[in-house]
Amino acid sequence: MKSRKYLYGAMSLLSLLGFIGIFTEEKGFLGFFAFAVNLEYFFIKSDEMLEEYMNKSASRAFYCGMIMTAIITTIYFLFQNRAGHDALSIGFASGWAVSVIVYALSTAFYGFKEKWELSND
């Protein structure tokens, strides 16, 4: 379980990509700073409940991302008349963005829910 805790915390390394947005004109990279919140996983105690809600969040994010990739790729290919590789690139980017958003919201929900239930004891 300890290795997974470090794996969850290592996702915070993605926030380093945010510096590209600071030092260049590519401001889209600034969104990667949102991954800095994953630093907390290095310092919290890992238990079965944490593992369970991280797994639920990851699977939910994966499925939502794959569905969004298929939908966006289809829309751009069929209705926007984009080339196949352009439509697929947009679909992958959209799917990845949706996965990150769903994962973040889901882990936040489960984390808040766990803290609220503990405070009610």
PDB file of C-alpha atoms in Angstrom, residues 11-121:
ATOM      1  CA  MET A  11       1.297  12.621  -9.961  1.00  0.00           C
ATOM      2  CA  SER A  12       2.164  15.998  -8.454  1.00  0.00           C
ATOM      3  CA  LEU A  13       5.296  15.979 -10.636  1.00  0.00           C
ATOM      4  CA  LEU A  14       3.008  16.849 -13.550  1.00  0.00           C
ATOM      5  CA  SER A  15       2.683  20.287 -11.976  1.00  0.00           C
ATOM      6  CA  LEU A  16       6.267  20.964 -13.086  1.00  0.00           C
ATOM      7  CA  LEU A  17       4.927  21.262 -16.639  1.00  0.00           C
ATOM      8  CA  GLY A  18       3.206  24.442 -15.464  1.00  0.00           C
ATOM      9  CA  PHE A  19       6.557  26.221 -15.536  1.00  0.00           C
ATOM     10  CA  ILE A  20       6.491  25.944 -19.328  1.00  0.00           C
ATOM     11  CA  GLY A  21       3.501  28.276 -19.203  1.00  0.00           C
ATOM     12  CA  ILE A  22       5.423  30.764 -17.067  1.00  0.00           C
ATOM     13  CA  PHE A  23       8.593  30.863 -19.155  1.00  0.00           C
ATOM     14  CA  THR A  24       6.954  30.694 -22.596  1.00  0.00           C
ATOM     15  CA  GLU A  25       3.906  32.131 -24.296  1.00  0.00           C
ATOM     16  CA  GLU A  26       2.081  28.780 -24.027  1.00  0.00           C
ATOM     17  CA  LYS A  27      -0.346  29.687 -21.214  1.00  0.00           C
ATOM     18  CA  GLY A  28      -2.258  26.412 -21.605  1.00  0.00           C
ATOM     19  CA  PHE A  29       0.478  24.725 -19.575  1.00  0.00           C
ATOM     20  CA  LEU A  30      -0.485  26.744 -16.492  1.00  0.00           C
ATOM     21  CA  GLY A  31      -3.321  24.292 -15.871  1.00  0.00           C
ATOM     22  CA  PHE A  32      -0.770  21.649 -14.901  1.00  0.00           C
ATOM     23  CA  PHE A  33      -0.202  23.499 -11.631  1.00  0.00           C
ATOM     24  CA  ALA A  34      -3.494  21.941 -10.486  1.00  0.00           C
ATOM     25  CA  PHE A  35      -1.634  18.646 -10.041  1.00  0.00           C
ATOM     26  CA  ALA A  36       0.269  20.170  -7.118  1.00  0.00           C
ATOM     27  CA  VAL A  37      -2.621  19.176  -4.833  1.00  0.00           C
ATOM     28  CA  ASN A  38      -1.454  15.571  -5.163  1.00  0.00           C
ATOM     29  CA  LEU A  39       1.533  16.400  -2.957  1.00  0.00           C
ATOM     30  CA  GLU A  40      -0.729  15.707   0.013  1.00  0.00           C
ATOM     31  CA  TYR A  41      -0.630  11.972  -0.717  1.00  0.00           C
ATOM     32  CA  PHE A  42       3.021  11.856   0.336  1.00  0.00           C
ATOM     33  CA  PHE A  43       2.000  12.949   3.827  1.00  0.00           C
ATOM     34  CA  ILE A  44      -1.340  11.277   4.580  1.00  0.00           C
ATOM     35  CA  LYS A  45      -1.779   7.839   6.065  1.00  0.00           C
ATOM     36  CA  SER A  46      -2.786   5.317   3.422  1.00  0.00           C
ATOM     37  CA  ASP A  47      -5.599   2.938   4.350  1.00  0.00           C
ATOM     38  CA  GLU A  48      -8.136   0.694   2.659  1.00  0.00           C
ATOM     39  CA  MET A  49     -10.680   3.488   2.296  1.00  0.00           C
ATOM     40  CA  LEU A  50      -8.147   5.703   0.504  1.00  0.00           C
ATOM     41  CA  GLU A  51      -7.256   2.841  -1.819  1.00  0.00           C
ATOM     42  CA  GLU A  52     -10.920   2.166  -2.513  1.00  0.00           C
ATOM     43  CA  TYR A  53     -11.871   5.714  -3.416  1.00  0.00           C
ATOM     44  CA  MET A  54      -8.732   6.237  -5.472  1.00  0.00           C
ATOM     45  CA  ASN A  55      -9.578   3.104  -7.466  1.00  0.00           C
ATOM     46  CA  LYS A  56     -13.189   4.239  -7.914  1.00  0.00           C
ATOM     47  CA  SER A  57     -12.045   7.681  -9.025  1.00  0.00           C
ATOM     48  CA  ALA A  58      -9.489   6.287 -11.461  1.00  0.00           C
ATOM     49  CA  SER A  59     -11.915   3.863 -13.084  1.00  0.00           C
ATOM     50  CA  ARG A  60     -14.627   6.511 -13.367  1.00  0.00           C
ATOM     51  CA  ALA A  61     -12.127   8.936 -14.940  1.00  0.00           C
ATOM     52  CA  PHE A  62     -10.864   6.299 -17.375  1.00  0.00           C
ATOM     53  CA  TYR A  63     -14.324   5.416 -18.661  1.00  0.00           C
ATOM     54  CA  CYS A  64     -15.452   9.036 -18.930  1.00  0.00           C
ATOM     55  CA  GLY A  65     -12.254   9.907 -20.801  1.00  0.00           C
ATOM     56  CA  MET A  66     -12.605   7.037 -23.260  1.00  0.00           C
ATOM     57  CA  ILE A  67     -16.255   7.843 -23.945  1.00  0.00           C
ATOM     58  CA  MET A  68     -15.428  11.520 -24.464  1.00  0.00           C
ATOM     59  CA  THR A  69     -12.543  10.617 -26.795  1.00  0.00           C
ATOM     60  CA  ALA A  70     -14.891   8.567 -28.959  1.00  0.00           C
ATOM     61  CA  ILE A  71     -17.623  11.225 -28.996  1.00  0.00           C
ATOM     62  CA  ILE A  72     -15.346  14.179 -29.752  1.00  0.00           C
ATOM     63  CA  THR A  73     -13.374  12.281 -32.398  1.00  0.00           C
ATOM     64  CA  THR A  74     -16.586  11.252 -34.129  1.00  0.00           C
ATOM     65  CA  ILE A  75     -18.020  14.772 -34.016  1.00  0.00           C
ATOM     66  CA  TYR A  76     -14.891  16.388 -35.420  1.00  0.00           C
ATOM     67  CA  PHE A  77     -14.410  13.726 -38.088  1.00  0.00           C
ATOM     68  CA  LEU A  78     -17.992  13.471 -39.332  1.00  0.00           C
ATOM     69  CA  PHE A  79     -19.482  16.895 -38.701  1.00  0.00           C
ATOM     70  CA  GLN A  80     -16.525  19.270 -38.690  1.00  0.00           C
ATOM     71  CA  ASN A  81     -14.866  17.580 -41.701  1.00  0.00           C
ATOM     72  CA  ARG A  82     -11.456  17.355 -40.039  1.00  0.00           C
ATOM     73  CA  ALA A  83      -8.801  14.919 -41.187  1.00  0.00           C
ATOM     74  CA  GLY A  84      -8.643  11.658 -39.237  1.00  0.00           C
ATOM     75  CA  HIS A  85      -5.427  12.489 -37.394  1.00  0.00           C
ATOM     76  CA  ASP A  86      -6.684  15.989 -36.486  1.00  0.00           C
ATOM     77  CA  ALA A  87      -9.978  14.630 -35.177  1.00  0.00           C
ATOM     78  CA  LEU A  88      -8.162  11.950 -33.191  1.00  0.00           C
ATOM     79  CA  SER A  89      -5.713  14.453 -31.693  1.00  0.00           C
ATOM     80  CA  ILE A  90      -8.565  16.691 -30.578  1.00  0.00           C
ATOM     81  CA  GLY A  91     -10.410  13.644 -29.243  1.00  0.00           C
ATOM     82  CA  PHE A  92      -7.386  12.461 -27.250  1.00  0.00           C
ATOM     83  CA  ALA A  93      -6.817  15.904 -25.786  1.00  0.00           C
ATOM     84  CA  SER A  94     -10.476  16.253 -24.844  1.00  0.00           C
ATOM     85  CA  GLY A  95     -10.606  12.756 -23.378  1.00  0.00           C
ATOM     86  CA  TRP A  96      -7.488  13.371 -21.313  1.00  0.00           C
ATOM     87  CA  ALA A  97      -8.862  16.683 -20.028  1.00  0.00           C
ATOM     88  CA  VAL A  98     -12.166  15.062 -19.063  1.00  0.00           C
ATOM     89  CA  SER A  99     -10.308  12.225 -17.328  1.00  0.00           C
ATOM     90  CA  VAL A 100      -8.283  14.663 -15.257  1.00  0.00           C
ATOM     91  CA  ILE A 101     -11.338  16.715 -14.313  1.00  0.00           C
ATOM     92  CA  VAL A 102     -13.449  13.677 -13.403  1.00  0.00           C
ATOM     93  CA  TYR A 103     -10.574  12.166 -11.392  1.00  0.00           C
ATOM     94  CA  ALA A 104      -9.970  15.415  -9.498  1.00  0.00           C
ATOM     95  CA  LEU A 105     -13.632  16.001  -8.720  1.00  0.00           C
ATOM     96  CA  SER A 106     -14.202  12.395  -7.744  1.00  0.00           C
ATOM     97  CA  THR A 107     -11.220  12.194  -5.373  1.00  0.00           C
ATOM     98  CA  ALA A 108     -12.197  15.542  -3.871  1.00  0.00           C
ATOM     99  CA  PHE A 109     -15.749  14.298  -3.329  1.00  0.00           C
ATOM    100  CA  TYR A 110     -14.617  11.083  -1.641  1.00  0.00           C
ATOM    101  CA  GLY A 111     -12.028  12.932   0.427  1.00  0.00           C
ATOM    102  CA  PHE A 112     -14.543  15.487   1.665  1.00  0.00           C
ATOM    103  CA  LYS A 113     -17.096  12.759   2.289  1.00  0.00           C
ATOM    104  CA  GLU A 114     -14.583  10.828   4.399  1.00  0.00           C
ATOM    105  CA  LYS A 115     -13.653  13.924   6.418  1.00  0.00           C
ATOM    106  CA  TRP A 116     -17.307  14.873   6.950  1.00  0.00           C
ATOM    107  CA  GLU A 117     -18.178  11.371   8.183  1.00  0.00           C
ATOM    108  CA  LEU A 118     -15.216  11.396  10.557  1.00  0.00           C
ATOM    109  CA  SER A 119     -16.259  14.729  11.987  1.00  0.00           C
ATOM    110  CA  ASN A 120     -19.760  13.381  12.689  1.00  0.00           C
ATOM    111  CA  ASP A 121     -18.427  10.669  15.032  1.00  0.00           C
TER     112      ASP A 121
END
